[in-house]
PDB file of C-alpha atoms in Angstrom:
ATOM      1  CA  MET A   1      44.403 -15.469 -46.209  1.00 56.00           C
ATOM      2  CA  LYS A   2      46.974 -12.326 -45.035  1.00 64.00           C
ATOM      3  CA  ILE A   3      44.891  -9.974 -42.377  1.00 71.00           C
ATOM      4  CA  LYS A   4      44.262  -6.909 -43.154  1.00 67.00           C
ATOM      5  CA  THR A   5      45.103  -3.611 -40.714  1.00 75.00           C
ATOM      6  CA  ALA A   6      42.123  -1.554 -39.322  1.00 70.00           C
ATOM      7  CA  ILE A   7      43.837   1.514 -41.183  1.00 68.00           C
ATOM      8  CA  ASP A   8      43.586  -0.256 -44.464  1.00 69.00           C
ATOM      9  CA  GLU A   9      39.754  -1.691 -44.329  1.00 69.00           C
ATOM     10  CA  PHE A  10      38.894   1.804 -42.905  1.00 68.00           C
ATOM     11  CA  ASN A  11      40.662   3.962 -45.964  1.00 64.00           C
ATOM     12  CA  ASN A  12      38.704   1.101 -48.718  1.00 71.00           C
ATOM     13  CA  TRP A  13      35.672   1.557 -46.082  1.00 61.00           C
ATOM     14  CA  ALA A  14      36.872   6.169 -47.138  1.00 58.00           C
ATOM     15  CA  GLN A  15      36.993   5.776 -50.502  1.00 73.00           C
ATOM     16  CA  ILE A  16      33.987   3.866 -51.276  1.00 68.00           C
ATOM     17  CA  GLY A  17      31.397   5.926 -49.277  1.00 66.00           C
ATOM     18  CA  LYS A  18      31.216   3.534 -46.500  1.00 64.00           C
ATOM     19  CA  ASP A  19      31.684   6.187 -44.099  1.00 66.00           C
ATOM     20  CA  VAL A  20      28.606   7.425 -44.612  1.00 66.00           C
ATOM     21  CA  GLY A  21      26.919   4.178 -43.492  1.00 59.00           C
ATOM     22  CA  MET A  22      29.213   3.915 -40.365  1.00 69.00           C
ATOM     23  CA  GLN A  23      27.706   7.564 -39.331  1.00 69.00           C
ATOM     24  CA  ASN A  24      23.819   6.939 -39.678  1.00 72.00           C
ATOM     25  CA  GLY A  25      24.512   3.392 -38.137  1.00 78.00           C
ATOM     26  CA  HIS A  26      26.359   4.741 -35.326  1.00 87.00           C
ATOM     27  CA  ASN A  27      24.321   8.192 -34.668  1.00 92.00           C
ATOM     28  CA  PRO A  28      22.130   6.814 -32.503  1.00 94.00           C
ATOM     29  CA  SER A  29      24.762   5.713 -30.248  1.00 96.00           C
ATOM     30  CA  VAL A  30      26.186   8.483 -30.197  1.00 95.00           C
ATOM     31  CA  ALA A  31      22.944  10.292 -29.248  1.00 95.00           C
ATOM     32  CA  ARG A  32      23.117   8.629 -26.131  1.00 97.00           C
ATOM     33  CA  MET A  33      27.120   9.310 -25.273  1.00 97.00           C
ATOM     34  CA  ILE A  34      25.715  13.293 -25.313  1.00 95.00           C
ATOM     35  CA  GLU A  35      23.203  12.374 -22.770  1.00 96.00           C
ATOM     36  CA  ILE A  36      25.177  10.504 -20.888  1.00 97.00           C
ATOM     37  CA  LEU A  37      27.904  14.093 -21.011  1.00 96.00           C
ATOM     38  CA  GLU A  38      24.741  15.962 -20.523  1.00 95.00           C
ATOM     39  CA  GLU A  39      23.359  14.671 -17.855  1.00 95.00           C
ATOM     40  CA  ARG A  40      26.476  13.905 -15.480  1.00 95.00           C
ATOM     41  CA  TYR A  41      28.609  16.651 -16.411  1.00 95.00           C
ATOM     42  CA  GLN A  42      29.319  20.468 -16.467  1.00 92.00           C
ATOM     43  CA  THR A  43      29.228  20.461 -20.935  1.00 93.00           C
ATOM     44  CA  ASN A  44      29.896  24.732 -20.727  1.00 92.00           C
ATOM     45  CA  ASP A  45      33.268  23.947 -19.247  1.00 91.00           C
ATOM     46  CA  ILE A  46      33.809  21.668 -22.066  1.00 95.00           C
ATOM     47  CA  GLU A  47      35.909  23.954 -24.657  1.00 96.00           C
ATOM     48  CA  THR A  48      38.432  21.177 -26.252  1.00 97.00           C
ATOM     49  CA  ILE A  49      38.062  17.898 -27.755  1.00 97.00           C
ATOM     50  CA  LEU A  50      39.857  15.044 -28.893  1.00 98.00           C
ATOM     51  CA  ASP A  51      38.394  12.510 -30.936  1.00 98.00           C
ATOM     52  CA  LEU A  52      40.371   9.188 -31.299  1.00 98.00           C
ATOM     53  CA  GLY A  53      39.724   6.755 -34.543  1.00 95.00           C
ATOM     54  CA  CYS A  54      37.482  10.305 -35.734  1.00 95.00           C
ATOM     55  CA  GLY A  55      36.708   8.666 -39.522  1.00 92.00           C
ATOM     56  CA  ASN A  56      35.860  11.369 -41.384  1.00 93.00           C
ATOM     57  CA  GLY A  57      34.643  13.809 -38.565  1.00 95.00           C
ATOM     58  CA  TRP A  58      30.813  13.202 -38.181  1.00 94.00           C
ATOM     59  CA  MET A  59      30.949  12.258 -34.347  1.00 95.00           C
ATOM     60  CA  LEU A  60      33.591  15.517 -33.500  1.00 96.00           C
ATOM     61  CA  ARG A  61      31.007  17.428 -35.974  1.00 94.00           C
ATOM     62  CA  LYS A  62      28.091  16.474 -34.434  1.00 93.00           C
ATOM     63  CA  ILE A  63      29.495  17.497 -30.804  1.00 93.00           C
ATOM     64  CA  ARG A  64      30.636  20.644 -31.793  1.00 92.00           C
ATOM     65  CA  ASN A  65      27.213  21.636 -32.868  1.00 89.00           C
ATOM     66  CA  LYS A  66      26.181  20.569 -29.466  1.00 90.00           C
ATOM     67  CA  LEU A  67      28.707  22.163 -27.256  1.00 90.00           C
ATOM     68  CA  LYS A  68      30.473  25.815 -27.430  1.00 88.00           C
ATOM     69  CA  ILE A  69      33.609  24.381 -28.513  1.00 94.00           C
ATOM     70  CA  GLN A  70      36.911  26.581 -28.908  1.00 95.00           C
ATOM     71  CA  ARG A  71      39.605  23.722 -30.196  1.00 97.00           C
ATOM     72  CA  ALA A  72      39.205  19.981 -31.643  1.00 97.00           C
ATOM     73  CA  LEU A  73      41.079  17.593 -33.293  1.00 98.00           C
ATOM     74  CA  GLY A  74      40.431  14.599 -35.043  1.00 98.00           C
ATOM     75  CA  VAL A  75      42.870  11.910 -35.245  1.00 98.00           C
ATOM     76  CA  ASP A  76      43.099   8.532 -37.617  1.00 96.00           C
ATOM     77  CA  GLY A  77      45.460   6.507 -39.433  1.00 94.00           C
ATOM     78  CA  ALA A  78      43.263   6.152 -42.641  1.00 91.00           C
ATOM     79  CA  GLU A  79      44.403   8.712 -45.001  1.00 92.00           C
ATOM     80  CA  GLN A  80      41.169   8.819 -46.774  1.00 91.00           C
ATOM     81  CA  MET A  81      39.183   9.468 -43.696  1.00 91.00           C
ATOM     82  CA  ILE A  82      41.387  12.438 -42.752  1.00 95.00           C
ATOM     83  CA  GLU A  83      40.962  13.930 -46.381  1.00 94.00           C
ATOM     84  CA  ASN A  84      37.381  12.958 -46.340  1.00 92.00           C
ATOM     85  CA  ALA A  85      36.999  14.816 -43.305  1.00 94.00           C
ATOM     86  CA  LYS A  86      39.075  18.275 -44.499  1.00 96.00           C
ATOM     87  CA  LYS A  87      36.789  18.348 -46.821  1.00 94.00           C
ATOM     88  CA  ILE A  88      33.467  18.311 -44.962  1.00 93.00           C
ATOM     89  CA  ASP A  89      34.760  20.442 -41.922  1.00 94.00           C
ATOM     90  CA  SER A  90      37.517  23.823 -41.907  1.00 93.00           C
ATOM     91  CA  SER A  91      36.699  24.329 -38.500  1.00 92.00           C
ATOM     92  CA  SER A  92      38.191  21.479 -36.815  1.00 96.00           C
ATOM     93  CA  SER A  93      41.493  19.777 -37.127  1.00 97.00           C
ATOM     94  CA  TYR A  94      42.433  16.394 -38.249  1.00 98.00           C
ATOM     95  CA  LEU A  95      45.931  14.708 -37.880  1.00 98.00           C
ATOM     96  CA  CYS A  96      46.350  11.765 -40.020  1.00 97.00           C
ATOM     97  CA  THR A  97      48.687   9.056 -37.906  1.00 96.00           C
ATOM     98  CA  ASP A  98      49.077   5.750 -36.308  1.00 95.00           C
ATOM     99  CA  ILE A  99      46.968   6.415 -32.408  1.00 96.00           C
ATOM    100  CA  SER A 100      48.917   3.233 -31.135  1.00 95.00           C
ATOM    101  CA  THR A 101      52.322   4.831 -31.342  1.00 95.00           C
ATOM    102  CA  TRP A 102      51.342   8.809 -31.211  1.00 97.00           C
ATOM    103  CA  ILE A 103      52.246  11.124 -28.852  1.00 96.00           C
ATOM    104  CA  PRO A 104      49.988  14.470 -28.201  1.00 96.00           C
ATOM    105  CA  ASN A 105      51.599  18.106 -27.628  1.00 95.00           C
ATOM    106  CA  GLN A 106      48.384  19.078 -26.908  1.00 96.00           C
ATOM    107  CA  THR A 107      45.566  18.740 -23.839  1.00 97.00           C
ATOM    108  CA  PHE A 108      41.624  18.277 -23.541  1.00 98.00           C
ATOM    109  CA  ASP A 109      38.324  18.359 -21.716  1.00 97.00           C
ATOM    110  CA  LEU A 110      36.946  16.458 -23.445  1.00 98.00           C
ATOM    111  CA  ILE A 111      38.386  12.699 -25.002  1.00 98.00           C
ATOM    112  CA  MET A 112      36.288  10.642 -27.172  1.00 98.00           C
ATOM    113  CA  SER A 113      35.752   7.614 -29.180  1.00 97.00           C
ATOM    114  CA  MET A 114      33.538   5.197 -31.103  1.00 96.00           C
ATOM    115  CA  GLU A 115      33.977   2.233 -32.872  1.00 94.00           C
ATOM    116  CA  PHE A 116      38.202   2.504 -32.568  1.00 94.00           C
ATOM    117  CA  ILE A 117      40.154   1.596 -29.343  1.00 95.00           C
ATOM    118  CA  TYR A 118      39.805  -2.746 -29.431  1.00 96.00           C
ATOM    119  CA  TYR A 119      41.551  -2.187 -33.190  1.00 94.00           C
ATOM    120  CA  LEU A 120      44.891  -1.237 -31.472  1.00 94.00           C
ATOM    121  CA  ASP A 121      46.633  -3.946 -30.298  1.00 93.00           C
ATOM    122  CA  ASN A 122      47.071  -2.666 -26.906  1.00 95.00           C
ATOM    123  CA  PRO A 123      43.970  -0.264 -25.805  1.00 95.00           C
ATOM    124  CA  SER A 124      45.757  -0.368 -22.036  1.00 96.00           C
ATOM    125  CA  GLU A 125      48.958   0.944 -22.981  1.00 97.00           C
ATOM    126  CA  VAL A 126      47.782   3.653 -25.929  1.00 96.00           C
ATOM    127  CA  PHE A 127      44.697   4.682 -23.053  1.00 94.00           C
ATOM    128  CA  ASN A 128      47.741   4.943 -20.368  1.00 96.00           C
ATOM    129  CA  ARG A 129      49.393   7.434 -22.511  1.00 97.00           C
ATOM    130  CA  ILE A 130      46.449   9.332 -23.934  1.00 97.00           C
ATOM    131  CA  PHE A 131      45.393  10.057 -19.996  1.00 96.00           C
ATOM    132  CA  HIS A 132      48.938  11.006 -19.708  1.00 96.00           C
ATOM    133  CA  GLU A 133      49.704  13.292 -22.077  1.00 96.00           C
ATOM    134  CA  ALA A 134      46.635  15.034 -23.600  1.00 97.00           C
ATOM    135  CA  ALA A 135      43.960  15.053 -20.566  1.00 96.00           C
ATOM    136  CA  ASP A 136      43.656  18.384 -18.842  1.00 92.00           C
ATOM    137  CA  GLN A 137      43.580  17.614 -15.312  1.00 90.00           C
ATOM    138  CA  ASN A 138      39.664  17.142 -15.121  1.00 92.00           C
ATOM    139  CA  SER A 139      39.692  15.645 -18.404  1.00 97.00           C
ATOM    140  CA  ILE A 140      36.167  13.655 -19.086  1.00 98.00           C
ATOM    141  CA  PHE A 141      36.459  10.197 -21.527  1.00 98.00           C
ATOM    142  CA  ILE A 142      34.090   8.528 -23.294  1.00 98.00           C
ATOM    143  CA  ILE A 143      34.027   5.571 -25.874  1.00 98.00           C
ATOM    144  CA  GLY A 144      31.149   3.533 -27.841  1.00 98.00           C
ATOM    145  CA  ILE A 145      32.717  -0.025 -28.711  1.00 97.00           C
ATOM    146  CA  ASP A 146      30.480  -2.557 -29.884  1.00 97.00           C
ATOM    147  CA  HIS A 147      32.519  -5.575 -30.333  1.00 98.00           C
ATOM    148  CA  TYR A 148      33.001  -6.871 -26.741  1.00 98.00           C
ATOM    149  CA  LYS A 149      32.754 -10.282 -25.166  1.00 98.00           C
ATOM    150  CA  GLU A 150      29.597 -10.059 -23.549  1.00 98.00           C
ATOM    151  CA  ASN A 151      27.741  -8.757 -27.390  1.00 98.00           C
ATOM    152  CA  GLU A 152      28.051 -12.435 -29.115  1.00 97.00           C
ATOM    153  CA  ASP A 153      26.410 -10.745 -32.616  1.00 95.00           C
ATOM    154  CA  SER A 154      30.305  -9.201 -32.799  1.00 97.00           C
ATOM    155  CA  LEU A 155      32.096 -11.982 -31.959  1.00 97.00           C
ATOM    156  CA  SER A 156      32.156 -13.258 -35.581  1.00 96.00           C
ATOM    157  CA  TRP A 157      33.700  -9.578 -36.666  1.00 94.00           C
ATOM    158  CA  PRO A 158      37.655 -10.378 -36.607  1.00 94.00           C
ATOM    159  CA  ASN A 159      37.230 -13.056 -39.169  1.00 94.00           C
ATOM    160  CA  ASP A 160      33.781 -11.976 -41.436  1.00 91.00           C
ATOM    161  CA  LEU A 161      36.366  -8.308 -42.053  1.00 89.00           C
ATOM    162  CA  ASN A 162      39.394 -10.217 -41.761  1.00 91.00           C
ATOM    163  CA  VAL A 163      40.641  -7.671 -39.522  1.00 92.00           C
ATOM    164  CA  LYS A 164      42.193  -8.229 -36.242  1.00 92.00           C
ATOM    165  CA  MET A 165      40.670  -6.641 -33.163  1.00 95.00           C
ATOM    166  CA  LYS A 166      40.793  -6.875 -29.549  1.00 96.00           C
ATOM    167  CA  THR A 167      38.252  -9.138 -27.874  1.00 97.00           C
ATOM    168  CA  LEU A 168      37.966  -7.735 -23.857  1.00 98.00           C
ATOM    169  CA  SER A 169      35.009  -7.996 -21.721  1.00 98.00           C
ATOM    170  CA  ILE A 170      33.167  -5.199 -19.972  1.00 98.00           C
ATOM    171  CA  ASN A 171      35.155  -5.860 -16.551  1.00 98.00           C
ATOM    172  CA  ASP A 172      38.283  -5.140 -19.139  1.00 98.00           C
ATOM    173  CA  TRP A 173      37.620  -2.081 -20.494  1.00 98.00           C
ATOM    174  CA  ILE A 174      36.521  -0.513 -16.391  1.00 97.00           C
ATOM    175  CA  GLN A 175      39.648  -1.888 -15.542  1.00 97.00           C
ATOM    176  CA  ILE A 176      42.271  -0.707 -18.531  1.00 96.00           C
ATOM    177  CA  TYR A 177      40.381   3.357 -17.151  1.00 96.00           C
ATOM    178  CA  SER A 178      40.752   2.076 -13.642  1.00 97.00           C
ATOM    179  CA  SER A 179      44.690   1.181 -14.340  1.00 96.00           C
ATOM    180  CA  CYS A 180      45.240   4.757 -15.610  1.00 94.00           C
ATOM    181  CA  GLY A 181      44.111   6.490 -13.027  1.00 94.00           C
ATOM    182  CA  MET A 182      40.759   7.277 -13.767  1.00 96.00           C
ATOM    183  CA  LYS A 183      37.624   7.949 -11.533  1.00 96.00           C
ATOM    184  CA  ASN A 184      34.039   8.295 -11.125  1.00 96.00           C
ATOM    185  CA  ILE A 185      33.901   5.301 -14.065  1.00 98.00           C
ATOM    186  CA  TYR A 186      29.892   4.595 -15.667  1.00 98.00           C
ATOM    187  CA  TYR A 187      29.032   2.466 -18.106  1.00 98.00           C
ATOM    188  CA  GLU A 188      25.562   1.128 -19.975  1.00 98.00           C
ATOM    189  CA  GLN A 189      24.673  -1.465 -23.118  1.00 98.00           C
ATOM    190  CA  TYR A 190      22.400   0.627 -25.393  1.00 98.00           C
ATOM    191  CA  GLY A 191      20.375  -0.408 -28.064  1.00 96.00           C
ATOM    192  CA  ALA A 192      20.248  -3.743 -26.762  1.00 95.00           C
ATOM    193  CA  THR A 193      17.692  -5.780 -29.826  1.00 95.00           C
ATOM    194  CA  GLU A 194      16.973  -9.399 -30.016  1.00 94.00           C
ATOM    195  CA  LYS A 195      21.049 -10.238 -31.896  1.00 93.00           C
ATOM    196  CA  SER A 196      22.854  -7.614 -30.506  1.00 96.00           C
ATOM    197  CA  GLU A 197      23.679  -6.324 -26.518  1.00 97.00           C
ATOM    198  CA  GLY A 198      23.735  -2.866 -27.556  1.00 97.00           C
ATOM    199  CA  THR A 199      26.519  -0.430 -27.810  1.00 98.00           C
ATOM    200  CA  LEU A 200      28.509  -0.277 -24.456  1.00 98.00           C
ATOM    201  CA  ILE A 201      29.394   2.786 -22.873  1.00 98.00           C
ATOM    202  CA  ILE A 202      32.456   3.752 -20.829  1.00 98.00           C
ATOM    203  CA  THR A 203      33.203   7.244 -19.209  1.00 98.00           C
ATOM    204  CA  GLY A 204      35.596   8.092 -16.516  1.00 97.00           C
ATOM    205  CA  GLU A 205      37.586  11.360 -15.329  1.00 97.00           C
ATOM    206  CA  LYS A 206      40.834  12.553 -14.679  1.00 95.00           C
TER     207      LYS A 206
END
């Protein structure tokens, strides 16, 4: 069976309404990500945000409701996801493009992502590009991922979904942050259960 691209998979999810289920499933982890931002940073200084792999824009909208955001951009490769986002949210900008090759032409105070980065063939290369092209002088990065080596429950997902994923360890992800030049790197695993090690949340600063 031919391996599907993540873009194909998420286009299908958006068409059948599964993007709403994604929002409900990941909402607690994103709520914790927002708590971490408020605990560790001066969120009043965050006026512009970039959401990588934004889906239907639900996380972007959630953070806009918490912070005083002047400019927000959500980027996703799945056309149907972006169409859904635009129907819901006219206050933010949404761009449909392949993030693996996208070159930003704006900078942002906060760069975030939930359950997307491991779908990239080369997350280190993309992080490095985003760090140098889309980050302001003091930008904050925060990501949440559920598929990583220490979370054994997630290791079957590439086969279960027939979608290519990058399976990296916690240290691998921290090294990607560090190799870009990020500082003050912090991580935690949130929402662990008997079956899952929880969402890996990592923050860093330029």
